[in-house]
Amino acid sequence: MNRQLQRVDGTRVLVTGGAGFLGSHLCEKLLHAGNEVVCLDNFYTGRKANIAHLMSDPMFTVMEHDITNPVYLQVDEVYNLACPASPVHYQYDPVHTMKTSVLGMINMLGLAKRVKGKILHASTSEVYGDPLVHPQPESYWGHVNPTGIRSCYDEGKRSAETLCFDYHRRHQLDVKVVRIFNTYGPRMHPEDGRVVSNFIVQALKGEPITLYGDGSQTRSFCYADDLVEGFMQLMATPPEFRGPMNLGNPNEFTIRELAEKVLEITGSSSKLIEEPLPADDPRQRRPDITLARETLGWEPRVQLDEGLTRTIAYFDQLLGTGNARVKTPDLTLSKAG
Ligand code: NAD
Ligand code: UDP
Ligand code: UDP
């Protein structure tokens, strides 16, 4: 039989936002697990360099497309990650951010419904806003400003969750919603604007480390590999399990502590400077991951020192500074993370 006509028996998976930071790690892990992967991205914050090492794999396809427009593909599973995640980038065109979360979500749900496939949606801890309950369990409904500068993202993601659950109730669609807490690692864009990449790039270049406010606000940082593993475990759960499920590392740090760790690991002599705290910046954030532990047996394995060391080595190589005191032996992009 003509090999061209033979059907691929593995699962065909669509990853939207597949050329982004998390999406590229997910595409890589899905391919390693034997899946065929279609990576769809509009390359707003994603980069071809993130997926360059996957391009020669015959099981990998890249499609430049914006999910706010319909798309017709034949797949078994959809991971919907398309959406700028850094406040700087999601606030640049807030209307498009909202369209991505709402129109894009409707299109991806429509697609999953047409192919009778499963869909996992990447939601966020931002659905809890500036939380009054700490740590945050999935049962907390949040404390969100509907009209502020973060609202395009927070309310967009909240609407996307609503759509997932309405497609389930109305059309019996197999949906999974994951709420991601601050995740970092290799392949973040050097100009992403989020705190981990900002501090590392500043430290490696010997530039001032920009603390917004006094740095007493907290975040809990998860390493990309741990998170992506959780995505795939959640996708494998039976249809009765829809979430929402928190995924993140519950070890909480102040932003000042993070800056000090980056300085220590890089050996940089950069100074800390304080800049104005952006509006509505959450004061504290830490996931309650009891549900993930009990349902998936999932537990983050890479703690902050190790994850930062790996991420610093990645940026040191990317920027060619040679300033990082700590080196990891294997810096190939295909194995980064
Ligand atoms: P990222 O900015 O690196 O990746 C987002 C990707 O989506 C990029 O490749 C971008 O080009 C693409 N994209 C954006 N809008 C699109 C559109 N309309 N159509 C097609 N592609 C589009 O960010 P990331 O950290 O990899 O985040 C991935 C997903 O996870 C996002 O949905 C984000 O909201 C969610 N998330 C991430 C974190 C985190 O800490 N990394 C936390 C919470 C939620
Ligand atoms: N859609 C898509 N790809 C598909 C199927 C649907 O992009 O394979 C889009 C379609 O354009 C529609 C949206 O998803 O606007 C929602 O689809 P659904 O079937 O739920 O709604 P309807 O088409 O009935 O409005
Ligand atoms: N932050 C900072 N300096 C930076 C970038 C961010 O102090 O250069 C702070 C920001 O004000 C917030 C925290 O770090 O309190 C996390 O910011 P990030 O943009 O990474 O993600 P968020 O959790 O706010 O969406």
Coordinates of C-alpha atoms and ligand atoms in Angstrom, one line a residue:
M1 CA 0.0 0.0 0.0
N2 CA 1.2 3.5 -0.8
R3 CA 2.7 4.9 2.5
Q4 CA 1.2 8.3 1.7
L5 CA -2.3 6.8 2.1
Q6 CA -1.7 4.9 5.3
R7 CA -3.5 6.4 8.2
V8 CA -1.4 7.6 11.2
D9 CA -2.8 5.7 14.1
G10 CA -1.5 8.0 16.9
T11 CA -3.4 10.8 18.4
R12 CA -3.5 14.0 16.3
V13 CA -3.1 17.0 18.6
L14 CA -3.6 20.7 18.0
V15 CA -1.7 23.1 20.2
T16 CA -2.7 26.7 19.8
G17 CA 0.0 29.1 20.9
G18 CA 2.4 26.3 20.2
A19 CA 5.3 28.6 19.3
G20 CA 5.1 30.4 22.6
F21 CA 7.0 29.6 25.8
L22 CA 4.7 26.9 27.3
G23 CA 3.3 25.8 23.9
S24 CA 6.8 24.9 22.5
H25 CA 7.5 22.7 25.6
L26 CA 4.1 21.0 25.2
C27 CA 4.6 20.4 21.4
E28 CA 8.0 18.8 22.2
K29 CA 6.6 16.5 25.0
L30 CA 3.6 15.5 22.9
L31 CA 5.9 14.5 20.0
H32 CA 8.2 12.6 22.3
A33 CA 5.1 10.7 23.6
G34 CA 4.3 9.6 20.0
N35 CA 1.6 12.0 19.0
E36 CA 1.2 13.9 15.8
V37 CA 1.2 17.6 16.6
V38 CA -0.2 20.6 14.7
C39 CA 1.2 23.8 16.2
L40 CA -0.9 26.8 15.4
D41 CA 0.3 30.4 16.3
N42 CA -0.1 34.0 15.1
F43 CA 3.5 34.6 16.2
Y44 CA 2.5 37.7 18.3
T45 CA 4.7 36.7 21.3
G46 CA 5.7 33.2 20.0
R47 CA 8.9 32.7 18.0
K48 CA 10.0 30.3 15.2
A49 CA 13.2 29.7 17.2
N50 CA 11.2 28.0 20.0
I51 CA 10.1 25.3 17.6
A52 CA 13.0 25.2 15.1
H53 CA 14.3 22.0 16.5
L54 CA 11.0 20.3 15.9
M55 CA 10.6 21.3 12.2
S56 CA 12.3 18.3 10.8
D57 CA 10.0 15.9 12.6
P58 CA 7.5 14.5 10.1
M59 CA 4.9 14.3 12.8
F60 CA 5.1 18.0 13.4
T61 CA 3.2 20.7 11.4
V62 CA 3.2 24.5 11.9
M63 CA 0.3 26.7 10.8
E64 CA 0.4 30.5 11.0
H65 CA -3.1 31.5 12.0
D66 CA -5.0 33.7 14.5
I67 CA -7.6 31.8 16.5
T68 CA -10.0 34.8 16.4
N69 CA -10.7 33.5 12.9
P70 CA -12.3 30.1 12.3
V71 CA -10.1 27.2 11.3
Y72 CA -11.1 23.7 10.1
L73 CA -8.7 20.9 11.0
Q74 CA -9.1 17.2 11.7
V75 CA -7.6 16.5 15.2
D76 CA -8.4 14.3 18.2
E77 CA -7.3 16.7 21.0
V78 CA -6.9 20.5 21.3
Y79 CA -4.7 22.3 23.9
N80 CA -5.8 25.9 23.7
L81 CA -2.8 28.0 24.9
A82 CA -3.0 30.9 22.4
C83 CA -3.1 34.2 24.3
P84 CA -0.4 36.7 25.3
A85 CA 0.4 36.0 28.9
S86 CA 2.7 38.8 30.0
P87 CA 0.9 42.0 31.3
V88 CA 3.0 44.2 28.9
H89 CA 1.9 42.2 25.9
Y90 CA -1.7 41.5 26.8
Q91 CA -2.2 45.2 27.6
Y92 CA -0.7 46.4 24.3
D93 CA -3.9 45.5 22.4
P94 CA -6.4 44.8 25.1
V95 CA -9.3 44.4 22.6
H96 CA -7.4 41.7 20.7
T97 CA -6.6 40.0 24.0
M98 CA -10.3 39.8 24.8
K99 CA -11.1 38.7 21.3
T100 CA -8.5 35.9 21.6
S101 CA -10.0 34.7 24.9
V102 CA -13.6 34.9 23.7
L103 CA -13.8 34.6 19.9
G104 CA -10.8 32.4 19.9
M105 CA -12.2 30.2 22.6
I106 CA -15.5 29.9 20.7
N107 CA -13.7 28.8 17.5
M108 CA -11.6 26.2 19.4
L109 CA -14.7 24.9 21.2
G110 CA -16.6 24.8 17.9
L111 CA -13.7 22.9 16.3
A112 CA -13.5 20.4 19.2
K113 CA -17.3 19.9 19.0
R114 CA -17.2 19.3 15.2
V115 CA -14.5 16.6 15.5
K116 CA -15.9 15.2 18.8
G117 CA -12.5 15.7 20.4
K118 CA -11.3 16.7 23.8
I119 CA -10.2 20.3 24.6
L120 CA -7.9 21.5 27.4
H121 CA -7.9 25.2 28.0
A122 CA -5.1 27.2 29.6
S123 CA -6.7 29.4 32.1
T124 CA -4.9 31.4 34.8
S125 CA -4.6 32.2 38.5
E126 CA -5.7 35.7 37.3
V127 CA -9.3 34.5 37.5
Y128 CA -8.8 35.0 41.3
G129 CA -7.7 38.6 40.7
D130 CA -6.2 40.3 43.8
P131 CA -7.2 37.4 46.0
L132 CA -8.7 37.8 49.5
V133 CA -8.4 34.1 50.2
H134 CA -4.9 32.7 50.5
P135 CA -3.8 30.2 49.3
Q136 CA -6.3 30.0 46.4
P137 CA -8.4 26.9 46.1
E138 CA -10.5 26.3 42.9
S139 CA -13.7 26.9 44.9
Y140 CA -12.7 30.6 45.4
W141 CA -14.6 32.8 42.9
G142 CA -12.1 35.6 43.0
H143 CA -11.8 39.4 43.5
V144 CA -11.4 40.9 40.0
N145 CA -11.7 44.5 38.8
P146 CA -13.9 44.3 35.6
T147 CA -12.7 47.7 34.2
G148 CA -9.0 48.0 35.0
I149 CA -5.9 47.5 32.8
R150 CA -5.6 43.8 33.7
S151 CA -9.3 43.1 33.0
C152 CA -8.9 42.3 29.3
Y153 CA -6.9 39.3 30.3
D154 CA -8.6 38.4 33.6
E155 CA -12.2 38.8 32.4
G156 CA -11.3 37.3 29.0
K157 CA -10.0 34.2 30.8
R158 CA -13.0 34.1 33.1
S159 CA -15.3 34.2 30.0
A160 CA -13.3 31.5 28.3
E161 CA -13.8 29.3 31.4
T162 CA -17.6 30.0 31.2
L163 CA -17.6 29.0 27.5
C164 CA -15.9 25.7 28.2
F165 CA -18.4 24.8 30.9
D166 CA -21.4 26.0 28.7
Y167 CA -20.1 23.9 25.7
H168 CA -19.9 21.0 28.1
R169 CA -23.5 21.5 29.5
R170 CA -25.0 22.4 26.1
H171 CA -23.1 20.0 23.8
Q172 CA -21.6 17.4 26.2
L173 CA -18.1 18.4 25.0
D174 CA -15.2 16.8 26.9
V175 CA -13.5 19.9 28.4
K176 CA -10.6 20.4 30.8
V177 CA -9.8 23.7 32.4
V178 CA -6.4 24.3 34.0
R179 CA -5.6 27.4 36.1
I180 CA -1.9 28.1 35.7
F181 CA 0.1 29.9 38.4
N182 CA 3.3 31.9 37.4
T183 CA 5.3 29.5 35.3
Y184 CA 8.8 30.2 34.0
G185 CA 11.7 28.5 32.2
P186 CA 13.8 28.3 29.1
R187 CA 12.2 29.8 25.9
M188 CA 10.6 32.7 27.6
H189 CA 11.1 35.7 25.3
P190 CA 13.9 37.9 26.5
E191 CA 11.5 40.8 26.1
D192 CA 8.6 39.0 27.5
G193 CA 8.3 41.5 30.4
R194 CA 7.3 39.0 33.1
V195 CA 9.3 39.1 36.3
V196 CA 11.5 36.0 36.0
S197 CA 12.8 36.7 32.5
N198 CA 13.2 40.4 33.3
F199 CA 15.3 39.9 36.4
I200 CA 17.5 37.2 34.7
V201 CA 18.1 39.4 31.6
Q202 CA 18.8 42.4 33.7
A203 CA 21.2 40.5 36.0
L204 CA 23.1 39.0 33.0
K205 CA 23.4 42.3 31.3
G206 CA 24.5 44.1 34.5
E207 CA 21.5 46.4 34.3
P208 CA 19.4 47.5 37.4
I209 CA 16.9 45.0 38.6
T210 CA 13.4 46.6 38.4
L211 CA 11.3 45.9 41.5
Y212 CA 7.8 47.2 41.0
G213 CA 6.7 48.7 44.3
D214 CA 8.8 47.6 47.3
G215 CA 9.0 44.0 46.2
S216 CA 6.9 42.7 49.1
Q217 CA 4.2 41.3 46.9
T218 CA 4.4 37.5 46.5
R219 CA 4.2 34.9 43.7
S220 CA 4.7 31.1 43.6
F221 CA 6.9 30.0 40.7
C222 CA 6.4 26.8 38.8
Y223 CA 9.0 25.3 36.4
A224 CA 7.7 24.7 32.8
D225 CA 8.5 21.0 32.7
D226 CA 6.4 20.3 35.8
L227 CA 3.4 22.2 34.4
V228 CA 3.4 20.7 31.0
E229 CA 3.5 17.2 32.6
G230 CA 0.4 18.2 34.5
F231 CA -1.4 19.3 31.3
M232 CA -0.9 15.9 29.7
Q233 CA -2.0 14.1 32.8
L234 CA -5.1 16.2 33.0
M235 CA -5.9 15.6 29.3
A236 CA -5.8 11.9 30.0
T237 CA -8.5 12.0 32.7
P238 CA -12.0 10.6 31.9
P239 CA -14.7 13.0 30.6
E240 CA -16.3 13.3 34.0
F241 CA -13.2 15.3 35.1
R242 CA -13.4 18.8 33.8
G243 CA -11.7 20.9 36.5
P244 CA -11.1 23.8 36.9
M245 CA -7.8 22.6 38.3
N246 CA -5.0 24.7 39.8
L247 CA -1.5 23.8 38.5
G248 CA 1.5 25.6 40.1
N249 CA 4.2 25.3 42.7
P250 CA 2.9 26.3 46.1
N251 CA 6.3 27.6 47.3
E252 CA 5.7 31.3 47.7
F253 CA 8.4 34.1 47.5
T254 CA 8.3 37.8 47.7
I255 CA 9.4 39.5 44.5
R256 CA 12.4 40.9 46.4
E257 CA 13.4 37.4 47.4
L258 CA 13.2 36.3 43.8
A259 CA 15.5 39.2 42.8
E260 CA 18.0 38.3 45.5
K261 CA 18.0 34.7 44.3
V262 CA 18.7 35.7 40.7
L263 CA 21.6 37.9 41.9
E264 CA 23.0 35.1 43.9
I265 CA 22.8 32.5 41.2
T266 CA 24.1 34.7 38.4
G267 CA 26.8 36.3 40.6
S268 CA 25.7 39.7 39.1
S269 CA 26.5 43.0 40.8
S270 CA 23.3 44.6 39.4
K271 CA 21.5 47.0 41.9
L272 CA 17.9 46.7 42.9
I273 CA 15.8 49.7 42.0
E274 CA 12.2 50.4 42.8
E275 CA 9.7 51.4 40.1
P276 CA 6.0 52.3 40.4
L277 CA 3.7 49.3 41.1
P278 CA 1.3 48.9 38.2
A279 CA -2.4 49.2 38.9
D280 CA -4.3 46.2 40.3
D281 CA -1.1 44.2 40.7
P282 CA -2.1 41.3 43.0
R283 CA -0.6 41.5 46.5
Q284 CA -0.2 37.7 47.0
R285 CA -0.6 34.5 45.0
R286 CA -0.2 30.9 45.9
P287 CA -2.0 27.8 44.6
D288 CA -3.8 25.3 46.7
I289 CA -2.9 22.1 44.7
T290 CA -4.8 19.6 46.7
L291 CA -7.1 18.7 43.8
A292 CA -4.2 18.1 41.4
R293 CA -2.4 16.0 44.0
E294 CA -5.5 13.9 44.7
T295 CA -6.8 13.6 41.2
L296 CA -3.6 13.2 39.2
G297 CA -1.0 12.4 41.8
W298 CA 0.7 15.5 40.4
E299 CA 3.4 17.3 42.3
P300 CA 5.9 19.9 41.1
R301 CA 9.4 18.5 41.2
V302 CA 11.7 21.3 40.2
Q303 CA 12.2 23.9 43.0
L304 CA 13.1 27.5 42.4
D305 CA 16.9 27.4 42.8
E306 CA 17.2 24.5 40.3
G307 CA 14.7 26.0 37.8
L308 CA 16.3 29.4 38.0
T309 CA 19.7 27.9 37.4
R310 CA 18.5 26.1 34.2
T311 CA 16.7 29.2 33.0
I312 CA 19.7 31.5 33.7
A313 CA 21.9 29.1 31.6
Y314 CA 19.4 29.3 28.8
F315 CA 19.4 33.1 28.7
D316 CA 23.1 33.3 29.1
Q317 CA 23.5 31.2 26.0
L318 CA 20.7 33.1 24.1
L319 CA 22.1 36.5 24.9
G320 CA 25.7 35.4 24.6
T321 CA 26.7 37.3 27.7
G322 CA 28.8 34.6 29.3
N323 CA 28.1 36.3 32.6
A324 CA 26.3 33.5 34.4
R325 CA 28.5 32.1 37.1
V326 CA 26.5 28.8 37.0
K327 CA 26.5 26.7 33.9
T328 CA 24.5 23.6 33.2
P329 CA 26.2 21.0 31.0
D330 CA 23.5 20.5 28.4
L331 CA 22.2 23.7 26.8
T332 CA 20.8 22.3 23.6
L333 CA 17.5 24.0 22.9
S334 CA 15.9 20.6 22.1
K335 CA 16.5 19.5 25.6
A336 CA 16.3 22.8 27.4
G337 CA 14.1 22.7 30.4
Ligands
NAD1 P1 3.5 33.2 25.5 O1 3.1 34.6 25.3 O2 4.9 32.8 25.4 O3 2.6 32.2 24.5 C1 1.4 32.6 24.0 C2 1.4 32.1 22.5 O4 0.1 32.4 21.9 C3 2.4 32.9 21.6 O5 3.1 32.0 20.8 C4 1.5 33.8 20.8 O6 2.1 34.2 19.6 C5 0.3 33.0 20.7 N1 -0.9 33.8 20.4 C6 -1.4 34.9 21.1 N2 -2.6 35.3 20.6 C7 -2.9 34.4 19.6 C8 -4.0 34.3 18.7 N3 -5.0 35.2 18.7 N4 -4.0 33.3 17.8 C9 -2.9 32.4 17.7 N5 -1.9 32.5 18.5 C10 -1.8 33.5 19.5 O7 2.9 32.8 26.9 P2 2.9 31.4 27.8 O8 3.5 31.7 29.1 O9 3.5 30.4 27.0 O10 1.4 31.2 28.0 C11 0.6 30.2 27.3 C12 -0.8 30.1 27.8 O11 -0.8 29.8 29.2 C13 -1.6 31.5 27.6 O12 -2.9 31.2 27.3 C14 -1.5 32.1 29.0 O13 -2.6 32.9 29.3 C15 -1.5 30.8 29.9 N6 -0.9 31.1 31.2 C16 0.5 31.1 31.3 C17 1.0 31.4 32.6 C18 2.5 31.4 32.8 O14 2.9 31.7 33.9 N7 3.4 31.1 31.9 C19 0.2 31.7 33.7 C20 -1.2 31.6 33.5 C21 -1.7 31.3 32.2
UDP2 N1 -15.4 26.6 14.1 C1 -14.1 26.5 13.7 N2 -13.7 25.3 13.3 C2 -14.5 24.2 13.3 C3 -15.8 24.3 13.7 C4 -16.3 25.5 14.1 O1 -13.4 27.5 13.7 O2 -14.0 23.1 12.9 C5 -16.0 27.9 14.5 C6 -17.2 28.4 13.7 O3 -16.7 29.4 12.8 C7 -18.1 28.8 14.7 C8 -17.5 28.6 16.1 O4 -16.4 27.7 15.8 O5 -18.3 30.2 14.6 C9 -18.5 27.9 17.0 O6 -18.9 26.7 16.5 P1 -20.3 26.1 16.9 O7 -20.5 24.9 16.0 O8 -20.3 25.9 18.3 O9 -21.3 27.3 16.6 P2 -22.1 27.7 15.3 O10 -21.3 27.3 14.1 O11 -23.4 26.9 15.5 O12 -22.3 29.1 15.5
UDP3 N1 7.5 42.7 38.6 C1 8.6 43.4 39.0 N2 9.5 43.7 38.1 C2 9.5 43.4 36.8 C3 8.4 42.6 36.3 C4 7.4 42.3 37.3 O1 8.7 43.7 40.2 O2 10.4 43.8 36.1 C5 6.5 42.2 39.5 C6 5.0 42.6 39.1 O3 4.7 43.9 39.6 C7 4.3 41.5 39.9 C8 5.2 40.3 39.9 O4 6.5 40.8 39.7 O5 4.0 41.9 41.2 C9 4.9 39.3 38.8 O6 4.8 39.9 37.6 P1 4.6 39.2 36.2 O7 4.4 40.2 35.2 O8 5.6 38.2 36.0 O9 3.2 38.3 36.4 P2 1.8 38.6 37.1 O10 1.8 37.5 38.1 O11 1.7 39.9 37.7 O12 0.8 38.4 36.0

